[in-house]
Amino acid sequence: MVDLKSQYEKIKPEIDAAVIEVMDSTAFINGPAVNRFQKNLETYLGVKHVIPCANGTDALQVSMMALGLQPGDEVITTSFTFIATAEVIALLGLTPVLVDVDPDTFNIDPKAIERAVTPKTKAIVPVHLFGQASDMEAIMDIAEKYHLHIIEDNCQAIGADYFFKDGTKKKAGTISIVGCTSFFPSKNLGCYGDGGAVFTNDDDLALKLRQIVNHGMTVRYYHDMIGVNSRLDSIQAAILDIKLKHLDEYIAQRQKAADFYDKAFANHPKLKTPARFKNSNHVFHQYTLVTTDVDRFKLVEFLATKEVPAMIYYPVPLHLQKAYLDPRYKEGDFPVTEMLCKTVFSLPMHTELDEEQLQHITSSVLEFINQ
Ligand SMILES: *Cc1c(COP(=O)(O)O)cnc(C)c1O
C-alpha cells in the first residue's frame, strides 16, 4: 500500500546525516532536533504551538485531558474511523457518542452531530478521514451554539487546506481549538517509528499540553496535575524535519496518482471515485472507492495475484466492534457507515507510484470488475 523504501532511497543522504547528527550529539530525548522540527512545523501549518508527543493516539488523549474533559462527559465522534479516536474517549472514562457520516466525503455529518447533542455533551471529534477536511464551518457553528470543544483528528490529513466561505484558508488541524496528528510511517508525514503532535493557537492550552505530555510537570519534579509520558524522540524529529521539507511535493505526487485513478474509473457503473469536498483540498492519505455489486474480498484476492495490494478501510463500524458493543447502539443505526463498511476498498496510495504501476493497478481492477 505504501513504498517507504523507494521514498527513503531518494532522501537517504539527508536522512542518514540527520540521524547520525543525533547519534553523535547523544541528545536522544528533547534534543535540539525536536525543537527545530516543532518550529518548522509551526511555520508550515501557520499555527502558534506544536506540541510533539509519542503518537497520534496520545495526541488525542492529551488533548482531551488538557481540555479538562471529565468522566461521564459525552464526546461526539464518527462511527467510520480508525479505532484510536474512540479508544481514548473510552479510556478516559468519557462517553463516546457516535454519529453517521456523509456518503460522499466519508466525514462526520454535521446534521447528525446536532441531533446527538445532549446536556452532557462537551466535545466533538471530527476526523479528517482519508486526507480531506470535515465540514468545519458547520461543525464550528454547532460547537458555538452548544459551547462545545472541537478536537480535530488530523492524523490522515496533514497538509490539507481548508477554505472558508469568506475566501480565507487554514491548514486542517489548526481550525479549531486543538488538532492532533500522527507521524506513523505510513501517514502522509511519517517518521521511522512512532510519533505524533498536537496543534493549538491557544497559549494557555499549549502550556497545559506541554505539562501533560511531561508527567504534569511545571518545574522539574514539581507536578501540578496528573500527566503522561509522551515524547517524540530526537531521531524521529530529525527525520521528520527533513520529510517536512518534501511534504508539499509528496502531497502533489499523491494527488497525481489520485487523478490517474479518477480518470481510469470515471463513470464506471460499479465504482464511485472519491468525491472532492469544495471546502478542502484532498491530500489522499487513502484513495478509497465505493463499489456496487462487487465481491470486494474476491477483488482483493484477485489483485494480490497481480501483486497489487488493496485494503478495506474499515470493514467494521465502531458501534459493531466487539470491544465497543453498547446497548445504546445496534446494527442499522448508522446506515451510511454500515453501507461504506460493506462496499469500500482502497488502492495503493503513496509518493512513489509511476505511470506504469498505476496503469497495471487500474487495468487489474477493471479486468476483475468487467469480467
Ligand atoms: C493513525 C490514526 C490515529 C492514531 O495514530 P497513531 O500514531 O497510530 O497512534 C488516530 N486517528 C486516525 C484517524 C488515524 O488514522
XYZ file of N, CA and C and ligand atoms in Angstrom, residues 54-58 60 81-85 127-129 153-156 181-184 187 194-196 285 314, ligand 1:
99
model
N 4.210 11.239 21.560
C 4.710 9.917 21.147
C 3.971 9.283 19.972
N 2.711 9.623 19.770
C 1.942 9.040 18.661
C 0.607 9.780 18.546
N -0.144 9.456 17.521
C -1.410 10.147 17.278
C -2.468 9.830 18.325
N -2.433 8.609 18.827
C -3.400 8.218 19.853
C -3.182 9.055 21.120
N -1.919 9.196 21.507
C -1.598 10.046 22.662
C -2.009 11.495 22.393
N -4.465 12.627 20.778
C -5.902 12.738 21.058
C -6.160 12.694 22.563
N -14.243 5.431 11.369
C -12.875 5.929 11.591
C -12.018 4.795 12.116
N -10.730 5.115 12.266
C -9.808 4.192 12.917
C -10.137 4.169 14.413
N -9.941 3.042 15.038
C -10.399 2.818 16.412
C -9.820 3.802 17.430
N -8.608 4.328 17.169
C -7.925 5.190 18.154
C -8.806 6.351 18.607
N -9.594 6.885 17.693
C -10.425 8.042 18.016
C -11.358 7.728 19.186
N -13.075 13.677 12.364
C -11.880 13.032 11.805
C -11.794 13.444 10.343
N -10.672 14.005 9.950
C -10.496 14.399 8.543
C -10.042 13.149 7.792
N -11.017 12.323 7.445
C -10.725 10.958 7.000
C -10.156 10.888 5.589
N -9.218 15.399 14.660
C -8.344 14.249 14.426
C -7.810 14.397 13.006
N -6.593 14.968 12.941
C -5.992 15.260 11.640
C -4.897 14.257 11.287
N -4.991 13.053 11.848
C -3.947 12.050 11.623
C -3.802 11.676 10.156
N -4.875 11.856 9.366
C -4.810 11.433 7.964
C -4.752 12.612 6.995
N -2.187 15.044 15.287
C -1.714 14.268 14.148
C -0.850 13.100 14.591
N -0.616 12.201 13.630
C 0.221 11.025 13.843
C 1.338 11.047 12.813
N 2.533 10.639 13.230
C 3.652 10.505 12.289
C 3.990 9.034 12.065
N 3.022 8.158 12.252
C 3.181 6.736 11.934
C 3.758 6.627 10.516
N 1.683 7.351 7.394
C 0.893 8.596 7.304
C 1.560 9.545 6.304
N 7.376 5.605 15.785
C 6.131 6.244 16.209
C 6.369 7.717 16.507
N 5.341 8.512 16.287
C 5.415 9.936 16.612
C 4.052 10.567 16.461
N 3.874 11.729 17.082
C 2.607 12.460 16.962
C 2.790 13.885 17.415
N -4.512 10.557 1.843
C -3.877 9.538 2.670
C -4.290 8.162 2.119
N -12.822 0.894 6.389
C -12.686 -0.002 7.511
C -13.784 -1.041 7.380
C -3.318 6.742 12.603
C -4.512 7.312 13.228
C -4.599 7.536 14.612
C -3.566 7.071 15.586
O -2.255 7.392 15.333
P -1.067 6.522 15.979
O 0.128 7.370 15.748
O -1.036 5.229 15.257
O -1.366 6.369 17.418
C -5.725 8.158 15.105
N -6.740 8.534 14.306
C -6.708 8.296 12.980
C -7.860 8.745 12.144
C -5.607 7.683 12.398
O -5.599 7.447 11.083
